[in-house]
Tab-separated table of C-alpha atoms and ligand atoms in Angstrom:
chain	number	residue	atom	x	y	z
A	1	MET	CA	-0.044	-22.112	-21.419
A	2	SER	CA	1.319	-19.303	-23.937
A	3	GLU	CA	-0.168	-16.292	-22.942
A	4	THR	CA	2.035	-14.130	-20.858
A	5	ASN	CA	1.576	-13.166	-16.843
A	6	THR	CA	1.770	-9.743	-16.945
A	7	GLN	CA	2.271	-8.262	-12.783
A	8	VAL	CA	2.653	-4.774	-11.164
A	9	LEU	CA	5.902	-5.170	-8.528
A	10	LEU	CA	6.329	-2.807	-5.571
A	11	LYS	CA	9.853	-0.966	-6.805
A	12	GLN	CA	10.257	1.487	-4.330
A	13	ARG	CA	8.173	2.667	-1.030
A	14	PRO	CA	6.947	6.155	-1.275
A	15	VAL	CA	7.515	8.815	0.833
A	16	GLY	CA	4.094	11.277	0.434
A	17	ALA	CA	2.370	10.919	-2.687
A	18	VAL	CA	2.660	7.799	-4.444
A	19	GLN	CA	3.989	8.080	-8.103
A	20	GLU	CA	4.259	5.843	-10.903
A	21	ARG	CA	7.703	5.251	-10.670
A	22	HIS	CA	6.912	3.445	-7.323
A	23	PHE	CA	5.781	0.491	-9.661
A	24	GLU	CA	7.225	-1.692	-12.089
A	25	VAL	CA	4.789	-3.508	-14.699
A	26	VAL	CA	6.818	-6.980	-15.763
A	27	HIS	CA	5.924	-9.929	-17.813
A	28	LYS	CA	6.623	-13.147	-16.826
A	29	PRO	CA	5.662	-16.938	-17.829
A	30	VAL	CA	2.056	-18.039	-17.057
A	31	PRO	CA	2.526	-19.879	-13.435
A	32	VAL	CA	2.935	-23.681	-13.808
A	33	THR	CA	-0.340	-25.174	-11.655
A	34	GLY	CA	1.379	-27.962	-9.701
A	35	PRO	CA	-0.364	-30.983	-7.892
A	36	GLY	CA	-2.786	-29.946	-5.980
A	37	GLN	CA	-3.085	-26.477	-7.233
A	38	ILE	CA	-5.554	-24.450	-9.758
A	39	CYS	CA	-4.483	-21.846	-12.038
A	40	VAL	CA	-6.794	-18.501	-12.042
A	41	ARG	CA	-6.988	-16.044	-14.993
A	42	ASN	CA	-8.034	-13.136	-12.828
A	43	HIS	CA	-11.034	-10.763	-14.694
A	44	TYR	CA	-11.008	-7.973	-11.974
A	45	LEU	CA	-8.749	-6.773	-9.854
A	46	SER	CA	-9.981	-4.553	-6.896
A	47	LEU	CA	-7.796	-1.497	-5.835
A	48	ASP	CA	-8.424	-0.256	-2.584
A	49	PRO	CA	-6.568	2.558	0.056
A	50	TYR	CA	-5.565	0.054	2.148
A	51	MET	CA	-2.989	-0.728	-0.216
A	52	ARG	CA	-1.187	2.708	0.302
A	53	GLY	CA	-0.357	1.184	3.895
A	54	ARG	CA	1.050	-1.932	2.444
A	55	MET	CA	3.442	0.207	0.368
A	56	SER	CA	5.159	1.784	3.394
A	57	ASP	CA	7.055	-0.226	6.457
A	58	ALA	CA	5.329	1.992	8.931
A	59	LYS	CA	3.668	0.083	11.619
A	60	SER	CA	0.389	-1.139	10.841
A	61	TYR	CA	-2.202	-3.927	11.537
A	62	ALA	CA	-0.833	-5.907	8.230
A	63	GLN	CA	3.051	-6.915	6.658
A	64	PRO	CA	4.126	-4.507	4.100
A	65	VAL	CA	4.476	-5.516	0.463
A	66	ALA	CA	8.334	-6.712	-0.038
A	67	ILE	CA	10.254	-4.248	-2.656
A	68	GLY	CA	10.424	-6.190	-5.648
A	69	ASP	CA	6.799	-8.356	-4.606
A	70	VAL	CA	3.578	-8.076	-6.505
A	71	MET	CA	1.339	-5.767	-5.215
A	72	VAL	CA	-1.317	-7.671	-2.975
A	73	GLY	CA	-4.837	-7.137	-3.707
A	74	GLY	CA	-8.507	-8.631	-3.987
A	75	THR	CA	-9.459	-10.222	-7.801
A	76	VAL	CA	-12.484	-12.116	-9.243
A	77	GLY	CA	-11.708	-14.793	-12.026
A	78	GLU	CA	-11.730	-18.021	-13.512
A	79	VAL	CA	-10.168	-21.322	-13.161
A	80	VAL	CA	-8.426	-22.226	-16.306
A	81	GLU	CA	-6.840	-25.049	-14.726
A	82	SER	CA	-7.523	-27.384	-12.030
A	83	ARG	CA	-4.983	-30.251	-10.189
A	84	HIS	CA	-7.252	-29.292	-7.055
A	85	PRO	CA	-10.063	-31.911	-6.330
A	86	ASP	CA	-12.500	-29.267	-5.391
A	87	PHE	CA	-12.022	-26.853	-8.498
A	88	LYS	CA	-12.934	-27.001	-11.956
A	89	ALA	CA	-11.845	-25.147	-14.891
A	90	GLY	CA	-14.423	-22.596	-15.593
A	91	ASP	CA	-15.403	-22.215	-11.938
A	92	ALA	CA	-15.884	-18.427	-10.805
A	93	VAL	CA	-13.670	-17.430	-8.054
A	94	LEU	CA	-12.769	-14.776	-5.583
A	95	GLY	CA	-9.364	-14.666	-4.441
A	96	TYR	CA	-6.189	-12.743	-3.143
A	97	PHE	CA	-3.801	-12.887	-6.294
A	98	GLY	CA	-2.564	-8.999	-6.463
A	99	TRP	CA	-1.684	-7.438	-9.082
A	100	GLN	CA	-1.189	-9.883	-11.769
A	101	LEU	CA	-3.036	-12.031	-14.482
A	102	PHE	CA	-2.688	-15.012	-13.529
A	103	GLY	CA	-2.002	-16.655	-10.055
A	104	VAL	CA	-2.072	-20.277	-8.512
A	105	SER	CA	-3.137	-21.433	-5.606
A	106	ASP	CA	-3.563	-24.342	-3.710
A	107	GLY	CA	-7.475	-23.602	-2.999
A	108	THR	CA	-6.313	-21.604	0.386
A	109	GLY	CA	-8.709	-18.542	0.947
A	110	ILE	CA	-10.414	-19.080	-2.395
A	111	THR	CA	-14.213	-18.884	-2.854
A	112	LYS	CA	-16.136	-20.222	-5.570
A	113	ILE	CA	-18.475	-17.752	-6.903
A	114	GLU	CA	-22.040	-19.118	-8.000
A	115	LYS	CA	-22.675	-17.546	-11.241
A	116	GLY	CA	-25.841	-15.638	-11.077
A	117	ASP	CA	-27.537	-12.134	-12.578
A	118	LEU	CA	-24.951	-10.655	-10.148
A	119	PRO	CA	-21.421	-9.280	-12.253
A	120	LEU	CA	-18.544	-10.724	-11.041
A	121	SER	CA	-17.152	-7.530	-10.193
A	122	ALA	CA	-19.702	-6.966	-7.483
A	123	TYR	CA	-17.846	-9.726	-5.340
A	124	LEU	CA	-14.939	-7.061	-4.806
A	125	GLY	CA	-16.953	-4.171	-4.149
A	126	VAL	CA	-20.832	-4.082	-2.597
A	127	LEU	CA	-20.895	-7.994	-2.169
A	128	GLY	CA	-17.351	-8.015	-1.038
A	129	MET	CA	-14.837	-6.362	1.585
A	130	PRO	CA	-15.947	-3.080	0.997
A	131	GLY	CA	-19.207	-3.876	1.851
A	132	VAL	CA	-19.079	-6.023	4.129
A	133	THR	CA	-16.751	-2.948	5.787
A	134	ALA	CA	-19.922	-0.895	5.285
A	135	TYR	CA	-22.159	-3.193	6.967
A	136	ILE	CA	-20.309	-4.464	10.285
A	137	GLY	CA	-18.821	-0.424	10.841
A	138	LEU	CA	-22.117	0.531	10.547
A	139	MET	CA	-24.178	-1.864	12.364
A	140	ASP	CA	-21.973	-3.236	15.030
A	141	ILE	CA	-19.921	-0.234	15.563
A	142	GLY	CA	-22.243	2.844	15.015
A	143	HIS	CA	-25.435	0.827	16.397
A	144	PRO	CA	-28.135	3.250	14.612
A	145	LYS	CA	-30.952	3.476	15.757
A	146	ALA	CA	-34.424	4.691	13.896
A	147	GLY	CA	-34.719	8.798	13.601
A	148	GLU	CA	-30.772	9.337	14.732
A	149	THR	CA	-28.800	10.814	12.075
A	150	VAL	CA	-26.069	9.235	10.609
A	151	VAL	CA	-22.686	11.144	8.614
A	152	VAL	CA	-20.738	9.263	6.507
A	153	SER	CA	-17.555	10.790	4.398
A	154	ALA	CA	-16.197	9.709	0.949
A	155	ALA	CA	-19.871	9.017	0.888
A	156	SER	CA	-20.391	8.247	-3.110
A	157	GLY	CA	-17.192	5.539	-2.572
A	158	ALA	CA	-17.270	1.763	-2.452
A	159	VAL	CA	-17.921	1.762	1.419
A	160	GLY	CA	-19.500	4.936	2.156
A	161	SER	CA	-22.173	4.510	-0.839
A	162	VAL	CA	-23.023	1.143	1.444
A	163	VAL	CA	-23.018	3.072	4.679
A	164	GLY	CA	-25.459	5.968	3.695
A	165	GLN	CA	-28.061	3.451	2.202
A	166	ILE	CA	-27.908	1.110	4.845
A	167	ALA	CA	-28.336	3.907	7.955
A	168	LYS	CA	-31.587	4.750	5.140
A	169	LEU	CA	-32.548	1.462	5.707
A	170	GLN	CA	-32.521	1.503	9.218
A	171	GLY	CA	-34.902	4.365	9.203
A	172	CYS	CA	-32.056	7.006	10.196
A	173	ARG	CA	-31.971	10.518	8.379
A	174	ALA	CA	-28.430	9.868	5.928
A	175	VAL	CA	-26.415	12.640	5.467
A	176	GLY	CA	-22.992	11.941	3.008
A	177	ILE	CA	-19.488	14.029	2.847
A	178	ALA	CA	-18.000	13.889	-0.747
A	179	GLY	CA	-16.046	16.125	-2.682
A	180	GLY	CA	-17.758	18.040	-5.559
A	181	GLU	CA	-21.576	18.867	-6.608
A	182	ARG	CA	-21.529	15.484	-9.194
A	183	LYS	CA	-20.582	13.267	-6.290
A	184	CYS	CA	-23.098	15.305	-3.931
A	185	ARG	CA	-25.668	14.912	-6.788
A	186	TYR	CA	-25.320	11.257	-6.682
A	187	VAL	CA	-25.527	10.562	-3.302
A	188	THR	CA	-28.892	12.633	-2.915
A	189	GLU	CA	-30.339	11.578	-5.928
A	190	GLU	CA	-29.406	8.315	-6.722
A	191	LEU	CA	-28.298	6.538	-3.321
A	192	GLY	CA	-31.187	8.303	-1.593
A	193	LEU	CA	-29.827	10.213	1.277
A	194	ASP	CA	-31.385	13.503	2.336
A	195	ALA	CA	-28.263	15.651	2.372
A	196	CYS	CA	-24.825	15.686	0.943
A	197	VAL	CA	-21.841	18.615	1.883
A	198	ASP	CA	-19.468	19.185	-0.566
A	199	TYR	CA	-16.263	19.198	1.540
A	200	LYS	CA	-14.755	21.330	-1.401
A	201	ALA	CA	-16.860	24.072	-1.938
A	202	GLY	CA	-17.302	26.763	0.784
A	203	SER	CA	-17.169	26.638	4.258
A	204	LEU	CA	-17.429	22.821	5.979
A	205	SER	CA	-18.418	23.823	9.248
A	206	GLU	CA	-21.583	26.359	7.872
A	207	ASN	CA	-22.283	23.539	5.408
A	208	LEU	CA	-22.553	20.760	8.057
A	209	GLN	CA	-24.838	23.251	10.371
A	210	LYS	CA	-27.039	23.838	7.598
A	211	ALA	CA	-27.821	19.975	6.225
A	212	ILE	CA	-27.271	18.488	9.937
A	213	PRO	CA	-29.103	21.078	12.436
A	214	ASP	CA	-29.979	18.344	14.887
A	215	GLY	CA	-26.653	17.206	15.249
A	216	VAL	CA	-24.797	13.603	14.868
A	217	ASP	CA	-25.662	10.723	16.220
A	218	VAL	CA	-23.163	8.365	14.391
A	219	TYR	CA	-20.373	9.663	12.155
A	220	PHE	CA	-18.959	7.046	10.159
A	221	ASP	CA	-15.103	8.374	9.556
A	222	ASN	CA	-13.762	7.177	6.368
A	223	VAL	CA	-11.361	9.909	5.436
A	224	GLY	CA	-9.795	11.391	9.071
A	225	GLY	CA	-8.056	15.565	8.770
A	226	PRO	CA	-9.903	18.149	9.266
A	227	ILE	CA	-13.338	16.496	8.085
A	228	PHE	CA	-12.874	14.510	11.540
A	229	ASP	CA	-12.504	17.776	13.250
A	230	ALA	CA	-15.305	19.202	11.478
A	231	VAL	CA	-17.799	16.623	12.487
A	232	LEU	CA	-16.563	16.275	16.021
A	233	ASP	CA	-18.146	19.587	16.444
A	234	ARG	CA	-21.723	18.323	15.493
A	235	MET	CA	-21.840	15.550	17.628
A	236	ASN	CA	-24.768	14.742	19.737
A	237	PRO	CA	-24.227	13.674	23.641
A	238	PHE	CA	-23.597	9.809	23.614
A	239	GLY	CA	-23.081	9.522	19.623
A	240	ARG	CA	-20.573	6.845	17.890
A	241	ILE	CA	-17.698	6.950	15.474
A	242	PRO	CA	-16.718	4.227	14.022
A	243	VAL	CA	-13.351	4.976	12.389
A	244	CYS	CA	-13.274	3.088	9.204
A	245	GLY	CA	-10.209	4.685	7.478
A	246	MET	CA	-8.087	8.257	7.125
A	247	ILE	CA	-7.921	8.341	3.366
A	248	SER	CA	-7.051	12.230	3.874
A	249	GLN	CA	-4.238	11.253	5.600
A	250	TYR	CA	-3.058	8.460	3.820
A	251	ASN	CA	-0.062	10.148	1.847
A	252	ALA	CA	0.864	12.910	4.422
A	253	VAL	CA	4.362	13.465	5.581
A	254	GLU	CA	2.851	14.852	8.653
A	255	PRO	CA	-0.304	13.564	9.619
A	256	TYR	CA	-2.965	16.126	10.908
A	257	ALA	CA	-3.315	16.513	14.558
A	258	VAL	CA	-6.758	16.331	15.357
A	259	LYS	CA	-8.045	19.702	17.489
A	260	LYS	CA	-11.356	19.201	18.819
A	261	MET	CA	-11.088	16.019	21.260
A	262	HIS	CA	-12.516	17.939	24.025
A	263	ASN	CA	-15.954	16.887	22.218
A	264	VAL	CA	-15.220	13.332	22.959
A	265	LEU	CA	-15.414	14.126	26.926
A	266	ILE	CA	-18.123	16.949	26.974
A	267	GLN	CA	-20.231	14.736	24.618
A	268	ARG	CA	-19.373	11.302	26.037
A	269	LEU	CA	-18.409	10.095	22.398
A	270	THR	CA	-17.616	6.180	21.649
A	271	ILE	CA	-14.871	6.538	18.945
A	272	ARG	CA	-13.611	2.966	17.594
A	273	GLY	CA	-11.334	1.704	15.270
A	274	PHE	CA	-11.953	-1.579	13.276
A	275	ILE	CA	-10.702	-3.676	10.491
A	276	VAL	CA	-13.042	-5.721	8.716
A	277	SER	CA	-10.948	-8.846	8.754
A	278	ASP	CA	-11.182	-9.085	12.778
A	279	HIS	CA	-15.010	-9.770	12.175
A	280	ALA	CA	-14.818	-13.200	10.004
A	281	ALA	CA	-17.838	-14.173	12.375
A	282	ARG	CA	-20.367	-11.639	10.836
A	283	TRP	CA	-19.103	-12.035	7.458
A	284	VAL	CA	-22.279	-14.263	6.174
A	285	ASP	CA	-24.926	-11.793	7.762
A	286	ALA	CA	-23.532	-8.936	6.683
A	287	LEU	CA	-23.351	-10.622	2.796
A	288	THR	CA	-26.666	-12.233	3.609
A	289	ASP	CA	-28.130	-8.875	3.756
A	290	ILE	CA	-26.623	-6.912	1.223
A	291	GLU	CA	-27.387	-9.829	-1.484
A	292	ASN	CA	-31.109	-9.352	-0.378
A	293	TRP	CA	-31.381	-6.083	-0.372
A	294	LEU	CA	-29.581	-5.631	-3.597
A	295	ARG	CA	-32.022	-7.798	-5.181
A	296	GLN	CA	-34.940	-6.317	-3.785
A	297	GLY	CA	-33.472	-2.816	-5.577
A	298	ARG	CA	-33.064	-1.379	-2.182
A	299	LEU	CA	-29.525	-0.907	-2.390
A	300	LYS	CA	-27.590	0.737	-5.324
A	301	PHE	CA	-23.751	0.498	-6.283
A	302	ARG	CA	-21.491	2.278	-8.765
A	303	GLU	CA	-18.334	1.080	-10.331
A	304	SER	CA	-15.361	2.989	-11.570
A	305	ILE	CA	-13.588	0.834	-13.900
A	306	THR	CA	-10.292	1.213	-15.655
A	307	GLU	CA	-9.025	-0.957	-18.384
A	308	GLY	CA	-5.630	-2.958	-18.126
A	309	LEU	CA	-3.448	-3.894	-15.657
A	310	GLU	CA	-1.138	-1.511	-16.604
A	311	ASN	CA	-3.102	1.510	-15.709
A	312	ALA	CA	-3.362	0.597	-12.240
A	313	PRO	CA	-0.876	2.470	-10.413
A	314	ALA	CA	-2.487	5.451	-12.389
A	315	ALA	CA	-5.747	4.441	-11.211
A	316	PHE	CA	-4.688	3.775	-7.883
A	317	ILE	CA	-2.844	6.924	-7.706
A	318	GLY	CA	-6.256	8.555	-8.597
A	319	LEU	CA	-8.528	7.067	-6.050
A	320	LEU	CA	-6.165	8.749	-3.216
A	321	SER	CA	-7.006	11.720	-4.434
A	322	GLY	CA	-10.993	11.247	-5.689
A	323	LYS	CA	-10.411	10.880	-9.150
A	324	ASN	CA	-12.652	7.653	-8.849
A	325	PHE	CA	-16.437	7.553	-9.091
A	326	GLY	CA	-17.657	4.611	-7.177
A	327	LYS	CA	-15.825	1.207	-6.382
A	328	GLN	CA	-12.332	1.282	-8.655
A	329	LEU	CA	-11.825	-2.027	-10.874
A	330	ILE	CA	-8.786	-2.723	-12.774
A	331	LYS	CA	-10.737	-4.678	-15.585
A	332	LEU	CA	-8.357	-7.571	-16.607
A	333	ILE	CA	-10.163	-9.068	-19.779
B	401	NAP	N1	-11.146	-0.400	8.276
B	401	NAP	C1	-11.467	-1.630	7.466
B	401	NAP	O1	-11.418	-2.227	7.457
B	401	NAP	C2	-11.716	-0.672	5.919
B	401	NAP	C3	-11.791	-1.730	4.847
B	401	NAP	C4	-12.233	-1.393	3.344
B	401	NAP	C5	-11.743	0.463	3.451
B	401	NAP	N2	-11.667	1.030	4.624
B	401	NAP	C6	-11.588	2.510	4.476
B	401	NAP	O2	-12.501	3.176	3.926
B	401	NAP	C7	-12.158	4.546	3.245
B	401	NAP	C8	-12.884	4.100	1.770
B	401	NAP	O3	-12.482	3.497	1.056
B	401	NAP	P1	-13.093	3.233	-0.030
B	401	NAP	O4	-12.679	1.311	-0.617
B	401	NAP	O5	-14.714	2.783	0.085
B	401	NAP	O6	-12.521	4.350	-0.878
B	401	NAP	P2	-13.766	4.807	-2.255
B	401	NAP	O7	-14.345	5.560	-1.568
B	401	NAP	O8	-14.303	4.300	-3.216
B	401	NAP	O9	-12.332	6.131	-2.510
B	401	NAP	C9	-11.785	6.673	-2.000
B	401	NAP	C10	-12.331	8.112	-1.715
B	401	NAP	O10	-11.963	8.876	-0.766
B	401	NAP	C11	-11.746	10.227	-0.699
B	401	NAP	N3	-10.938	11.127	-0.269
B	401	NAP	C12	-9.735	10.914	-1.055
B	401	NAP	N4	-8.741	12.155	-0.567
B	401	NAP	C13	-9.492	12.406	0.411
B	401	NAP	C14	-8.983	13.769	1.208
B	401	NAP	N5	-8.298	14.169	1.246
B	401	NAP	N6	-10.204	13.943	1.715
B	401	NAP	C15	-11.521	13.558	1.902
B	401	NAP	N7	-11.933	12.424	1.251
B	401	NAP	C16	-11.284	11.997	0.564
B	401	NAP	C17	-12.231	10.576	-2.382
B	401	NAP	O11	-13.900	10.775	-2.552
B	401	NAP	P3	-14.333	12.498	-2.771
B	401	NAP	O12	-13.862	12.767	-3.938
B	401	NAP	O13	-15.554	12.828	-2.025
B	401	NAP	O14	-13.312	13.295	-1.833
B	401	NAP	C18	-12.192	9.042	-3.213
B	401	NAP	O15	-13.354	8.799	-3.840
B	401	NAP	C19	-10.947	4.332	3.247
B	401	NAP	O16	-10.197	5.048	4.375
B	401	NAP	C20	-10.359	2.591	3.191
B	401	NAP	O17	-9.073	2.662	4.107
B	401	NAP	C21	-11.513	0.624	6.060
């Protein structure tokens, strides 16, 4: 193959904010497809907050990326060469090839995508890991009941936007928390949530009180930090808090210390962290429901697409500070 394989490697482990110097862009020959292997040309790379954790060697639920290795990440693309009986050139596939244009695989962990009316990129967002995260975290850990109030942070993002809409589909009152007027308007006007609190404007505590006069039954936490504390103060008795992510803390050198834990006792709350990959048995249910809702026009999604792999480090830095508006993707072709 005459093309070049561009890759983004982890060059240094960041302490504090991620910077472009922590990555290195390199150009290598396209890998050779061995017996029993496929070669895939990636079309989209997913950028996800968990990648910040993989850049660090602090204790976590997954191994870090080694210095000099290709950054990890989900991809969708097309098989360009196959020496594998189950795949043929032209097949669309979902894989985990990381921040690179081409990848070879023996097929392990590669899923064929039936090309249909939904865009390939959706399989990295609403129809992929973030959508499933929203579904499992809300349905299996939050256990929302019709008439209850569900609050979700990072409400315009890949996970949060799906959480808020599923909460509405369950007959709940759904309230988002997001950064900025534009994102909040999207959450209420496009996604159909009942209210959205802009955590960057005014007093968060007062604004939450206004938006949630009857308190919170389920808080789907994507951000941690001071927003977590502010919502803890608004929880109703026997409320549930699926802890999905803590993006406000991923770059922190001194993690935020939660101050409002007394609410856990006095309101008899259940707080449970979860990692979507631990819930493999529920993926098919989640994706079936999500696909049906999409086809029925009951679920909307939005993407933030950056062109070119060499722009992935800047886009990733932007994702960690809210510059994305919807699922952050890198278009590779
Ligand atoms: N547990 C799991 O298995 C699992 C799986 C997938 C994702 N997650 C977690 O889910 C969360 C959302 O991920 P995503 O992929 O859907 O990303 P996303 O919401 O599409 O993008 C991240 C958003 O986080 C918000 N944010 C950034 N810094 C913040 C801060 N200091 N305070 C408050 N909000 C901040 C920004 O929105 P605003 O502009 O609104 O601030 C930004 O757009 C992350 O914490 C991620 O780690 C967990």
